[in-house]
């Protein structure tokens, strides 16, 4: 996904003089050719994440469209107040593109993880659009669309990927249809393949989206019966409030799965963390069976 | 000392400040930033109420955000906002709060209040103008000496110096209010990073004007404007 992001951003810098890129050393070498072609619009501020967002805010105030990139924990957690004030409060936007969100950096440890990033954007309440693609093919159209407007956009990239991409899944896309009133399982981004494997042979409807904000609440209401299961690749329960509001007028039960909120203090591979958080197929199946029993 | 009372600025500003603060006792000099703001808007900045959205205008970014009465008085004196707005500071229907909001006040370039955000936004503004071929407009960012405690400023100072961002001028109004001071001086924090610097009497309009226009190609500039200690 990072390669796709680099290629698409480089093309945007070539094609649209409004596009600018702000880096804080992360991925700077990958963007070196683009920086040579556009030295005024590819800006590496060094290891200075507060400045990275401040610069993006300033660029946007002059009418440019900044793309800002780093690890999620440095881009979002560390620079949270800059995101709130240098973008939202100033009434300007940017495209923030992160890598390593939940546990891609499992071998680096907690310092390189940010499972709470999407929840942080929810706390800002300033119309942030959030994309969490599950396949590299979904990245270019999302990034190109984001570069065209002036909205506040968060694009959360990961090394985890599904077997197939669904670029048009900004709204809930049904990938498996169960019987009438069958439980609805919503998979966000890279959780799709494990969700499909976990629900094989079960009478459930599985819907997919790479865009949790704004959440497709109309699609949700059209598909949901009484039981709803949400599988998200970031902090468990991040979208529970959105779904609760969308279904407030209906009796329903919600199981919200995702990355646990306890620091594991373990290294290992992303696959290990997926298992420890119950987000592999076996773990999801256990949770689903307990919920639906 | 050539104070504001000798320039005519005081006659314009004193009644406006009284409308904001309701304070009949203290003159304009009770406000640490008033002289810098007056010299900037009266003689330096190429921006008018008619050009607040012009791409090639000069930018003034009040990073400090605190105690904006002087800023509002100058904006009213120069016609950016109606004088009537001054009478209801931070009231429920007021567009003027204890910290300014760019979305509510014409001519205000950034909303501030939380310290240490203006220099980063100023660096980005200068870079954005340069990327669009607008090399003439200058970007002025006003901070306080205590505000410099925030580490975010030092990210901006180091980067602007390293990249020779010469359309940027920082103004540090120094009323000696930083809890732990700045041993070795404020200007040194900038010059060690490649900035040019002038340290002047923050009440002396001629000295302020000279310093605020004393920038040089290839380097950002800082003006340290010393005023009375906050005590």
PDB file of N, CA and C in Angstrom, chain B residues 133-183:
ATOM      1  N   UNK B 133       4.684  31.039  -6.447  1.00  0.00           N
ATOM      2  CA  UNK B 133       5.387  32.137  -7.109  1.00  0.00           C
ATOM      3  C   UNK B 133       5.149  33.490  -6.481  1.00  0.00           C
ATOM      4  N   UNK B 134       4.506  33.516  -5.309  1.00  0.00           N
ATOM      5  CA  UNK B 134       4.232  34.788  -4.634  1.00  0.00           C
ATOM      6  C   UNK B 134       5.381  35.070  -3.670  1.00  0.00           C
ATOM      7  N   UNK B 135       6.444  35.680  -4.182  1.00  0.00           N
ATOM      8  CA  UNK B 135       7.637  35.889  -3.360  1.00  0.00           C
ATOM      9  C   UNK B 135       7.656  37.281  -2.733  1.00  0.00           C
ATOM     10  N   UNK B 136       6.698  38.114  -3.113  1.00  0.00           N
ATOM     11  CA  UNK B 136       6.686  39.477  -2.584  1.00  0.00           C
ATOM     12  C   UNK B 136       6.051  39.601  -1.199  1.00  0.00           C
ATOM     13  N   UNK B 137       4.910  38.951  -0.961  1.00  0.00           N
ATOM     14  CA  UNK B 137       4.295  39.133   0.356  1.00  0.00           C
ATOM     15  C   UNK B 137       5.150  38.593   1.492  1.00  0.00           C
ATOM     16  N   UNK B 138       5.138  39.313   2.616  1.00  0.00           N
ATOM     17  CA  UNK B 138       5.855  38.844   3.801  1.00  0.00           C
ATOM     18  C   UNK B 138       4.869  38.270   4.804  1.00  0.00           C
ATOM     19  N   UNK B 139       5.392  37.397   5.643  1.00  0.00           N
ATOM     20  CA  UNK B 139       4.599  36.777   6.696  1.00  0.00           C
ATOM     21  C   UNK B 139       5.205  37.173   8.035  1.00  0.00           C
ATOM     22  N   UNK B 140       4.438  37.898   8.837  1.00  0.00           N
ATOM     23  CA  UNK B 140       4.882  38.313  10.170  1.00  0.00           C
ATOM     24  C   UNK B 140       4.143  37.487  11.210  1.00  0.00           C
ATOM     25  N   UNK B 141       4.884  36.939  12.168  1.00  0.00           N
ATOM     26  CA  UNK B 141       4.284  36.149  13.241  1.00  0.00           C
ATOM     27  C   UNK B 141       4.686  36.751  14.583  1.00  0.00           C
ATOM     28  N   UNK B 142       3.694  37.129  15.387  1.00  0.00           N
ATOM     29  CA  UNK B 142       3.996  37.729  16.688  1.00  0.00           C
ATOM     30  C   UNK B 142       3.840  36.682  17.798  1.00  0.00           C
ATOM     31  N   UNK B 143       4.901  36.506  18.580  1.00  0.00           N
ATOM     32  CA  UNK B 143       4.851  35.615  19.740  1.00  0.00           C
ATOM     33  C   UNK B 143       5.265  36.397  20.987  1.00  0.00           C
ATOM     34  N   UNK B 144       5.129  35.749  22.133  1.00  0.00           N
ATOM     35  CA  UNK B 144       5.617  36.338  23.373  1.00  0.00           C
ATOM     36  C   UNK B 144       6.830  35.574  23.868  1.00  0.00           C
ATOM     37  N   UNK B 145       7.577  36.175  24.782  1.00  0.00           N
ATOM     38  CA  UNK B 145       8.786  35.489  25.275  1.00  0.00           C
ATOM     39  C   UNK B 145       8.424  34.234  26.058  1.00  0.00           C
ATOM     40  N   UNK B 146       7.308  34.271  26.803  1.00  0.00           N
ATOM     41  CA  UNK B 146       6.889  33.067  27.521  1.00  0.00           C
ATOM     42  C   UNK B 146       6.331  32.020  26.561  1.00  0.00           C
ATOM     43  N   UNK B 147       5.718  32.483  25.489  1.00  0.00           N
ATOM     44  CA  UNK B 147       5.196  31.540  24.501  1.00  0.00           C
ATOM     45  C   UNK B 147       6.308  30.677  23.915  1.00  0.00           C
ATOM     46  N   UNK B 148       7.503  31.234  23.864  1.00  0.00           N
ATOM     47  CA  UNK B 148       8.627  30.475  23.300  1.00  0.00           C
ATOM     48  C   UNK B 148       8.960  29.234  24.124  1.00  0.00           C
ATOM     49  N   UNK B 149       8.419  29.137  25.335  1.00  0.00           N
ATOM     50  CA  UNK B 149       8.592  27.901  26.114  1.00  0.00           C
ATOM     51  C   UNK B 149       8.077  26.681  25.351  1.00  0.00           C
ATOM     52  N   UNK B 150       7.033  26.871  24.566  1.00  0.00           N
ATOM     53  CA  UNK B 150       6.449  25.736  23.835  1.00  0.00           C
ATOM     54  C   UNK B 150       7.450  25.212  22.803  1.00  0.00           C
ATOM     55  N   UNK B 151       7.704  23.913  22.856  1.00  0.00           N
ATOM     56  CA  UNK B 151       8.703  23.323  21.965  1.00  0.00           C
ATOM     57  C   UNK B 151       8.375  23.433  20.492  1.00  0.00           C
ATOM     58  N   UNK B 152       7.091  23.536  20.173  1.00  0.00           N
ATOM     59  CA  UNK B 152       6.706  23.632  18.764  1.00  0.00           C
ATOM     60  C   UNK B 152       7.366  24.830  18.084  1.00  0.00           C
ATOM     61  N   UNK B 153       7.565  25.914  18.825  1.00  0.00           N
ATOM     62  CA  UNK B 153       8.250  27.077  18.244  1.00  0.00           C
ATOM     63  C   UNK B 153       9.641  26.715  17.749  1.00  0.00           C
ATOM     64  N   UNK B 154      10.302  25.889  18.513  1.00  0.00           N
ATOM     65  CA  UNK B 154      11.700  25.583  18.187  1.00  0.00           C
ATOM     66  C   UNK B 154      11.798  24.629  17.004  1.00  0.00           C
ATOM     67  N   UNK B 155      10.742  23.845  16.775  1.00  0.00           N
ATOM     68  CA  UNK B 155      10.689  23.082  15.523  1.00  0.00           C
ATOM     69  C   UNK B 155      10.659  24.056  14.339  1.00  0.00           C
ATOM     70  N   UNK B 156       9.838  25.090  14.459  1.00  0.00           N
ATOM     71  CA  UNK B 156       9.683  26.055  13.362  1.00  0.00           C
ATOM     72  C   UNK B 156      10.931  26.916  13.194  1.00  0.00           C
ATOM     73  N   UNK B 157      11.517  27.334  14.304  1.00  0.00           N
ATOM     74  CA  UNK B 157      12.702  28.199  14.234  1.00  0.00           C
ATOM     75  C   UNK B 157      13.849  27.460  13.536  1.00  0.00           C
ATOM     76  N   UNK B 158      14.068  26.205  13.924  1.00  0.00           N
ATOM     77  CA  UNK B 158      15.178  25.441  13.334  1.00  0.00           C
ATOM     78  C   UNK B 158      14.954  25.206  11.844  1.00  0.00           C
ATOM     79  N   UNK B 159      13.729  24.839  11.495  1.00  0.00           N
ATOM     80  CA  UNK B 159      13.453  24.505  10.088  1.00  0.00           C
ATOM     81  C   UNK B 159      13.485  25.757   9.203  1.00  0.00           C
ATOM     82  N   UNK B 160      12.896  26.850   9.661  1.00  0.00           N
ATOM     83  CA  UNK B 160      12.889  28.082   8.857  1.00  0.00           C
ATOM     84  C   UNK B 160      14.316  28.584   8.648  1.00  0.00           C
ATOM     85  N   UNK B 161      15.137  28.455   9.671  1.00  0.00           N
ATOM     86  CA  UNK B 161      16.526  28.884   9.532  1.00  0.00           C
ATOM     87  C   UNK B 161      17.294  27.990   8.578  1.00  0.00           C
ATOM     88  N   UNK B 162      17.113  26.670   8.731  1.00  0.00           N
ATOM     89  CA  UNK B 162      17.862  25.723   7.893  1.00  0.00           C
ATOM     90  C   UNK B 162      17.518  25.878   6.425  1.00  0.00           C
ATOM     91  N   UNK B 163      16.276  26.249   6.128  1.00  0.00           N
ATOM     92  CA  UNK B 163      15.849  26.354   4.730  1.00  0.00           C
ATOM     93  C   UNK B 163      15.866  27.801   4.226  1.00  0.00           C
ATOM     94  N   UNK B 164      16.346  28.721   5.040  1.00  0.00           N
ATOM     95  CA  UNK B 164      16.497  30.113   4.591  1.00  0.00           C
ATOM     96  C   UNK B 164      15.190  30.750   4.159  1.00  0.00           C
ATOM     97  N   UNK B 165      14.174  30.581   4.963  1.00  0.00           N
ATOM     98  CA  UNK B 165      12.828  31.055   4.599  1.00  0.00           C
ATOM     99  C   UNK B 165      12.748  32.578   4.780  1.00  0.00           C
ATOM    100  N   UNK B 166      13.171  33.302   3.753  1.00  0.00           N
ATOM    101  CA  UNK B 166      13.444  34.732   3.944  1.00  0.00           C
ATOM    102  C   UNK B 166      12.218  35.626   3.810  1.00  0.00           C
ATOM    103  N   UNK B 167      11.033  35.075   3.592  1.00  0.00           N
ATOM    104  CA  UNK B 167       9.841  35.925   3.602  1.00  0.00           C
ATOM    105  C   UNK B 167       9.170  35.923   4.973  1.00  0.00           C
ATOM    106  N   UNK B 168       9.814  35.268   5.941  1.00  0.00           N
ATOM    107  CA  UNK B 168       9.237  35.139   7.277  1.00  0.00           C
ATOM    108  C   UNK B 168       9.929  36.080   8.267  1.00  0.00           C
ATOM    109  N   UNK B 169       9.128  36.834   9.011  1.00  0.00           N
ATOM    110  CA  UNK B 169       9.653  37.642  10.111  1.00  0.00           C
ATOM    111  C   UNK B 169       8.904  37.267  11.396  1.00  0.00           C
ATOM    112  N   UNK B 170       9.639  36.861  12.405  1.00  0.00           N
ATOM    113  CA  UNK B 170       9.039  36.620  13.721  1.00  0.00           C
ATOM    114  C   UNK B 170       9.226  37.874  14.572  1.00  0.00           C
ATOM    115  N   UNK B 171       8.222  38.193  15.347  1.00  0.00           N
ATOM    116  CA  UNK B 171       8.330  39.303  16.294  1.00  0.00           C
ATOM    117  C   UNK B 171       8.078  38.738  17.684  1.00  0.00           C
ATOM    118  N   UNK B 172       9.073  38.836  18.548  1.00  0.00           N
ATOM    119  CA  UNK B 172       8.906  38.342  19.915  1.00  0.00           C
ATOM    120  C   UNK B 172       8.752  39.548  20.830  1.00  0.00           C
ATOM    121  N   UNK B 173       7.557  39.731  21.380  1.00  0.00           N
ATOM    122  CA  UNK B 173       7.362  40.800  22.351  1.00  0.00           C
ATOM    123  C   UNK B 173       7.803  40.256  23.709  1.00  0.00           C
ATOM    124  N   UNK B 174       8.880  40.852  24.220  1.00  0.00           N
ATOM    125  CA  UNK B 174       9.556  40.316  25.405  1.00  0.00           C
ATOM    126  C   UNK B 174       9.241  41.175  26.618  1.00  0.00           C
ATOM    127  N   UNK B 175       8.322  40.700  27.444  1.00  0.00           N
ATOM    128  CA  UNK B 175       8.044  41.408  28.698  1.00  0.00           C
ATOM    129  C   UNK B 175       8.548  40.592  29.883  1.00  0.00           C
ATOM    130  N   UNK B 176       9.534  39.761  29.599  1.00  0.00           N
ATOM    131  CA  UNK B 176      10.245  39.064  30.671  1.00  0.00           C
ATOM    132  C   UNK B 176       9.293  38.184  31.484  1.00  0.00           C
ATOM    133  N   UNK B 177       8.409  37.506  30.807  1.00  0.00           N
ATOM    134  CA  UNK B 177       7.412  36.734  31.542  1.00  0.00           C
ATOM    135  C   UNK B 177       7.637  35.227  31.479  1.00  0.00           C
ATOM    136  N   UNK B 178       8.680  34.767  30.778  1.00  0.00           N
ATOM    137  CA  UNK B 178       8.966  33.325  30.743  1.00  0.00           C
ATOM    138  C   UNK B 178       9.448  32.878  32.124  1.00  0.00           C
ATOM    139  N   UNK B 179       8.845  31.848  32.675  1.00  0.00           N
ATOM    140  CA  UNK B 179       9.122  31.430  34.056  1.00  0.00           C
ATOM    141  C   UNK B 179      10.594  31.166  34.314  1.00  0.00           C
ATOM    142  N   UNK B 180      11.271  30.605  33.343  1.00  0.00           N
ATOM    143  CA  UNK B 180      12.684  30.262  33.545  1.00  0.00           C
ATOM    144  C   UNK B 180      13.616  31.130  32.721  1.00  0.00           C
ATOM    145  N   UNK B 181      13.065  32.181  32.110  1.00  0.00           N
ATOM    146  CA  UNK B 181      13.885  33.133  31.380  1.00  0.00           C
ATOM    147  C   UNK B 181      14.528  32.532  30.139  1.00  0.00           C
ATOM    148  N   UNK B 182      15.355  33.352  29.474  1.00  0.00           N
ATOM    149  CA  UNK B 182      16.088  32.878  28.297  1.00  0.00           C
ATOM    150  C   UNK B 182      17.546  33.295  28.443  1.00  0.00           C
ATOM    151  N   UNK B 183      18.308  32.573  29.295  1.00  0.00           N
ATOM    152  CA  UNK B 183      19.718  32.944  29.490  1.00  0.00           C
ATOM    153  C   UNK B 183      20.443  33.006  28.149  1.00  0.00           C
TER     154      UNK B 183
END
